[in-house]
């Protein structure tokens, strides 16, 4: 066996031990032993036949006996245990094989040569029977069936896919004209049948091909060394697989257990699945239907089924595309508020990945970004390459591309809802706006950030009620083209925003300002940086930048302290507040407030105070923040303080410290406002001494 062949097999099976077993067996097996990739069976096929013999039973029936290599039991164990993470997926694999057999019969009956098929009027269905006393599970289809040669080549060879060969023949004969038929064929790798050995210690296959005079055949093996093929009477057209279950897998002889597996993996298989005579897959794959043909009630039922919830969808996105990928998506936006697990980033996304109506993963990682984890629904793509078990995706770059396409479509859909259904979108934004903001913070794509930003809504200085919230795009269009900034102010509520010292100057100039009430809003806007051509700028940052431009000869207006008085007061304040402020200066931007604190990045500073400041000593904390104290030279408190520093130094010191503490609280930079009480009580005692 060639090194290249062994490498390909090891990669395809994802089995280090598999390759080792085969190398050992190749060294010990005679030359007649045929084990190769690219043999006469099919590329990538692993033939397990060593030789065959014919024996005649007492009844006169000829039994064709084929011997596996000595390590076949071990090899089947490796295949079964290493390719599939859950035992229950063998049901999905066998149902998928049965569905393929039905699709092959359906296609062949409609194509050239179909008139020679027998039993064309029989119902095409999958029948599953559970037998607890006998510990058996029987899966039967009324599909195309198999001849003796097909039994030998398909079931005697691991990794040879009859479905894949059928698709190749279709392409050769029809030159791709039958895309609908090919899209219904699921199997591609030819190992699904061997998942039976996860749960069974013996497997029997009864089959009869849908061609004239085809005999009934029985294929059986316990996987230990040989398999037998014999002709048997009274075999129905199609294929019936009888699994003799292991003792520790007897649960799969229980009807309810099999029903649950069908519901989980194979609920949307196109053909009827009858479990002990009752249809088990009654829900239609709505994502493959025409959107106009689906009623609201059908959407509600389907949404509840896939999301395991009891509410109804707020919005529904039914999306089909052929380029750049083949995508059929049906996505729902919940009406209910997000649950505790959805709020956590540790939660899984709510979108299931299907291929040709068969579930691959119910919670698919990376199919949608984490910030869209509240979206429920289904994505079905024929372009997804799967490994042998259909559980792990082979090509992560393709998944990233699929994720990008779907995410872009979801964002555009929400933008459309915000314009066409503003009231409904407003209600959605109240419940799920946090996720949109998370998307801006976590996305690494600047263009995607800006598209998500179009979905944000804020109150503004010119809106009278919360319902008057505006988007960044509306702000952009409302201000003059020459205005370079979009201003925003973070505050707990509107009252505090409008009375903020940072807003006073902009209010005088009648500037439009966005009010951000959530603690993380300013971090989101800081992360966003700009919207279109305008820079997103906090009013605190705007105030600090403008104060840098203030000259020492600035006119502070009538009623303010003289320049000589300021030249004496400012050094005194810097000395009294040494270690707490790096600089004190006068400002013209205040009116009703005596002073204000500015730092270089207020949003980052506030986030630091909320999350990490308790780990840092106070002196180091001020060194990191580097706050500047800006005083209003016209304010009565500042003017009185200037006099007190000469007449009552102790009281002046108390007032200076209290002014600084008040400014820190107003800026949202006080770690614990209760620390103010001691100094405040002392100050009150001094104020009441005269009484």
Short mmCIF file of N, CA and C in Angstrom, two decimals, residues 183 321-328 353-356 379-386 393-395 397-399 401-402:
data_model
loop_
_atom_site.label_atom_id
_atom_site.label_comp_id
_atom_site.label_asym_id
_atom_site.label_seq_id
_atom_site.Cartn_x
_atom_site.Cartn_y
_atom_site.Cartn_z
N UNK A 183 -29.86 17.53 -5.31
CA UNK A 183 -29.89 18.25 -4.02
C UNK A 183 -30.56 17.44 -2.93
N UNK A 321 -30.63 32.17 -1.49
CA UNK A 321 -29.60 32.71 -2.38
C UNK A 321 -28.85 31.57 -3.04
N UNK A 322 -28.36 31.83 -4.25
CA UNK A 322 -27.54 30.86 -4.97
C UNK A 322 -26.09 31.29 -5.05
N UNK A 323 -25.84 32.60 -4.93
CA UNK A 323 -24.48 33.12 -4.95
C UNK A 323 -24.31 34.10 -3.79
N UNK A 324 -23.14 34.19 -3.19
CA UNK A 324 -21.93 33.41 -3.51
C UNK A 324 -22.01 31.97 -3.00
N UNK A 325 -23.03 31.65 -2.20
CA UNK A 325 -23.22 30.30 -1.70
C UNK A 325 -24.67 29.92 -1.86
N UNK A 326 -24.93 28.62 -1.93
CA UNK A 326 -26.30 28.13 -1.93
C UNK A 326 -26.81 28.16 -0.49
N UNK A 327 -27.80 29.02 -0.24
CA UNK A 327 -28.29 29.21 1.12
C UNK A 327 -29.81 29.22 1.11
N UNK A 328 -30.40 28.46 2.03
CA UNK A 328 -31.82 28.56 2.34
C UNK A 328 -31.89 28.82 3.84
N UNK A 353 -27.85 24.11 11.68
CA UNK A 353 -27.30 23.93 10.34
C UNK A 353 -27.79 22.61 9.76
N UNK A 354 -28.40 22.70 8.58
CA UNK A 354 -28.87 21.52 7.86
C UNK A 354 -28.16 21.45 6.51
N UNK A 355 -28.10 20.27 5.97
CA UNK A 355 -27.74 20.11 4.57
C UNK A 355 -28.72 19.13 3.96
N UNK A 356 -29.41 19.59 2.96
CA UNK A 356 -30.43 18.77 2.27
C UNK A 356 -31.44 18.19 3.26
N UNK A 379 -30.48 27.22 8.88
CA UNK A 379 -29.72 27.51 7.66
C UNK A 379 -29.43 26.18 6.98
N UNK A 380 -29.79 26.08 5.72
CA UNK A 380 -29.57 24.86 4.94
C UNK A 380 -28.71 25.24 3.74
N UNK A 381 -27.55 24.60 3.62
CA UNK A 381 -26.66 24.91 2.50
C UNK A 381 -26.09 23.62 1.93
N UNK A 382 -26.19 23.49 0.63
CA UNK A 382 -25.62 22.33 -0.05
C UNK A 382 -24.12 22.47 -0.26
N UNK A 383 -23.58 23.67 -0.04
CA UNK A 383 -22.16 23.91 -0.28
C UNK A 383 -21.28 23.55 0.90
N UNK A 384 -21.89 23.20 2.03
CA UNK A 384 -21.09 22.92 3.21
C UNK A 384 -20.41 21.56 3.05
N UNK A 385 -19.07 21.53 3.08
CA UNK A 385 -18.37 20.24 3.03
C UNK A 385 -18.36 19.63 4.43
N UNK A 386 -18.69 18.36 4.53
CA UNK A 386 -18.74 17.71 5.83
C UNK A 386 -17.69 16.62 5.90
N UNK A 393 -17.35 20.26 10.64
CA UNK A 393 -17.22 20.92 9.35
C UNK A 393 -15.75 20.95 8.93
N UNK A 394 -15.51 20.58 7.68
CA UNK A 394 -14.14 20.45 7.21
C UNK A 394 -13.50 21.79 6.89
N UNK A 395 -14.25 22.69 6.31
CA UNK A 395 -13.66 23.91 5.76
C UNK A 395 -14.12 25.12 6.54
N UNK A 397 -13.01 28.14 6.54
CA UNK A 397 -13.07 29.38 5.76
C UNK A 397 -14.42 29.50 5.06
N UNK A 398 -14.98 28.38 4.62
CA UNK A 398 -16.30 28.42 4.00
C UNK A 398 -17.38 28.77 5.02
N UNK A 399 -17.23 28.26 6.23
CA UNK A 399 -18.18 28.59 7.30
C UNK A 399 -18.09 30.08 7.62
N UNK A 401 -17.29 32.40 5.54
CA UNK A 401 -17.93 33.08 4.43
C UNK A 401 -19.45 33.00 4.56
N UNK A 402 -19.95 31.83 4.93
CA UNK A 402 -21.39 31.66 5.14
C UNK A 402 -21.86 32.57 6.26
#
